[in-house]
Short mmCIF file of C-alpha atoms in Angstrom, two decimals:
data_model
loop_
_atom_site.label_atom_id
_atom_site.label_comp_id
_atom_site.label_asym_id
_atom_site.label_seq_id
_atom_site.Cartn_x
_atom_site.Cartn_y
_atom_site.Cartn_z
CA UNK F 1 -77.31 -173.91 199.75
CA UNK F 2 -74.55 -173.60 202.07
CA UNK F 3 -75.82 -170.29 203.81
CA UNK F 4 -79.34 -172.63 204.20
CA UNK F 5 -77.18 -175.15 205.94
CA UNK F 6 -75.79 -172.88 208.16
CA UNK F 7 -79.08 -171.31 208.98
CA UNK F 8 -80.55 -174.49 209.77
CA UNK F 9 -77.81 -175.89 211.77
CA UNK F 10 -77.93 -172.64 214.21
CA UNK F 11 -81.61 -173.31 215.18
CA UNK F 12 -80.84 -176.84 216.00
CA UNK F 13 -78.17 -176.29 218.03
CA UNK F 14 -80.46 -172.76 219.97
CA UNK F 15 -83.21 -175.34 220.38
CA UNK F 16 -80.54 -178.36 221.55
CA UNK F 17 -78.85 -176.12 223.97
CA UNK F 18 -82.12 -173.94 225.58
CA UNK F 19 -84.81 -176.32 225.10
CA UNK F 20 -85.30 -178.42 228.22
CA UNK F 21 -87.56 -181.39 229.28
CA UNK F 22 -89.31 -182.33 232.28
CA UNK F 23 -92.54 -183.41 233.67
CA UNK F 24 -95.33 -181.79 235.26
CA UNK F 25 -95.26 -182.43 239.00
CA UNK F 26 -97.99 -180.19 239.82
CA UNK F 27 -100.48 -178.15 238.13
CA UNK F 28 -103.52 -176.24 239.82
CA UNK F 29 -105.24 -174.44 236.67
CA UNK F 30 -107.88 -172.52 238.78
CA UNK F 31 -104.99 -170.31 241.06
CA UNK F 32 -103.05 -170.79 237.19
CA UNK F 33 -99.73 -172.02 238.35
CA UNK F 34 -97.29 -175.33 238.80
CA UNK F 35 -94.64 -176.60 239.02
CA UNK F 36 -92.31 -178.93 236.02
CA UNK F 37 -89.45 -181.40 237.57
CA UNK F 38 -86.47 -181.59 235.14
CA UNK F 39 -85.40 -184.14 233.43
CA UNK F 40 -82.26 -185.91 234.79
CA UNK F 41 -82.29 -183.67 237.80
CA UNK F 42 -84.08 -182.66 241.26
CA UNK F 43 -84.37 -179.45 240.05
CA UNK F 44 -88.24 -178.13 240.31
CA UNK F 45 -89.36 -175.01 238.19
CA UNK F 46 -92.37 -172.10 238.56
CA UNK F 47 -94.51 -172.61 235.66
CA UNK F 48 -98.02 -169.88 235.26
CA UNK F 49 -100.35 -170.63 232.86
CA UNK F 50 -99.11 -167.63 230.73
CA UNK F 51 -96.31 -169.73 230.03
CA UNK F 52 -98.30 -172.80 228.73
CA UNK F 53 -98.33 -172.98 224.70
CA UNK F 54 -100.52 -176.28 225.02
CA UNK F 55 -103.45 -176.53 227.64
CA UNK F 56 -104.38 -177.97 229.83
CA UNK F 57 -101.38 -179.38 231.44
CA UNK F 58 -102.13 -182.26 234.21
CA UNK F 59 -99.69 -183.97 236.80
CA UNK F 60 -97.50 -186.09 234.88
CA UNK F 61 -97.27 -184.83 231.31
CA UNK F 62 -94.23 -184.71 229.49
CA UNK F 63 -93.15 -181.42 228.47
CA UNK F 64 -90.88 -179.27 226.59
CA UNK F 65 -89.64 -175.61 227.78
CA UNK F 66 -87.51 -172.76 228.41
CA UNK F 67 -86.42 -170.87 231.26
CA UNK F 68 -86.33 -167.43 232.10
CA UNK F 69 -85.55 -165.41 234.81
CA UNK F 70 -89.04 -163.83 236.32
CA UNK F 71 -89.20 -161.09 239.39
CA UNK F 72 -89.02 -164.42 242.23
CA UNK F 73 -86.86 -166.46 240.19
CA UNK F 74 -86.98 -168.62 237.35
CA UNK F 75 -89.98 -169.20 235.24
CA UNK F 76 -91.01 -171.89 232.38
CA UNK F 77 -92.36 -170.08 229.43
CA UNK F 78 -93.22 -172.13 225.43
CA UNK F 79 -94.06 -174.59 227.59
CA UNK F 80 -95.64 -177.37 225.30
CA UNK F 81 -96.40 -180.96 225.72
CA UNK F 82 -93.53 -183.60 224.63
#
């Protein structure tokens, strides 16, 4: 039981710490690429549509995601609707 504790506990806390939230501030599905504004900053960040989990996305959506670093910067990727 305690090992299933501790397993538990680590993917809350890898979700809590990499998991961010944001909203779509634009989305253009036919060229496949936006852009999500993070929560509780300025910060904007590339999203492509290989990176949606849910679609379609549209302006204003609330959204979960990740960040990774692509070949022009940083890219969202799992990103799913909050």
């Amino acid at each position: 039981f305690e090992l299933y504790c501790i397993i538990i506990q680590s993917f809350i806390n890898h979700y809590s710490i990499f998991m961010k939230t944001g909203v779509i501030k634009f989305f253009n599905a036919t060229k496949g690429f936006g852009f999500i504004k993070e929560d509780g900053t300025d910060a904007e960040v590339f999203v492509h549509i290989t990176g949606l989990i849910d679609q379609p996305v549209n302006q204003g959506d609330k959204v979960t995601y990740e960040v990774t670093e692509g070949r022009k910067g940083v890219n969202a990727i799992n990103v799913k609707k909050a």
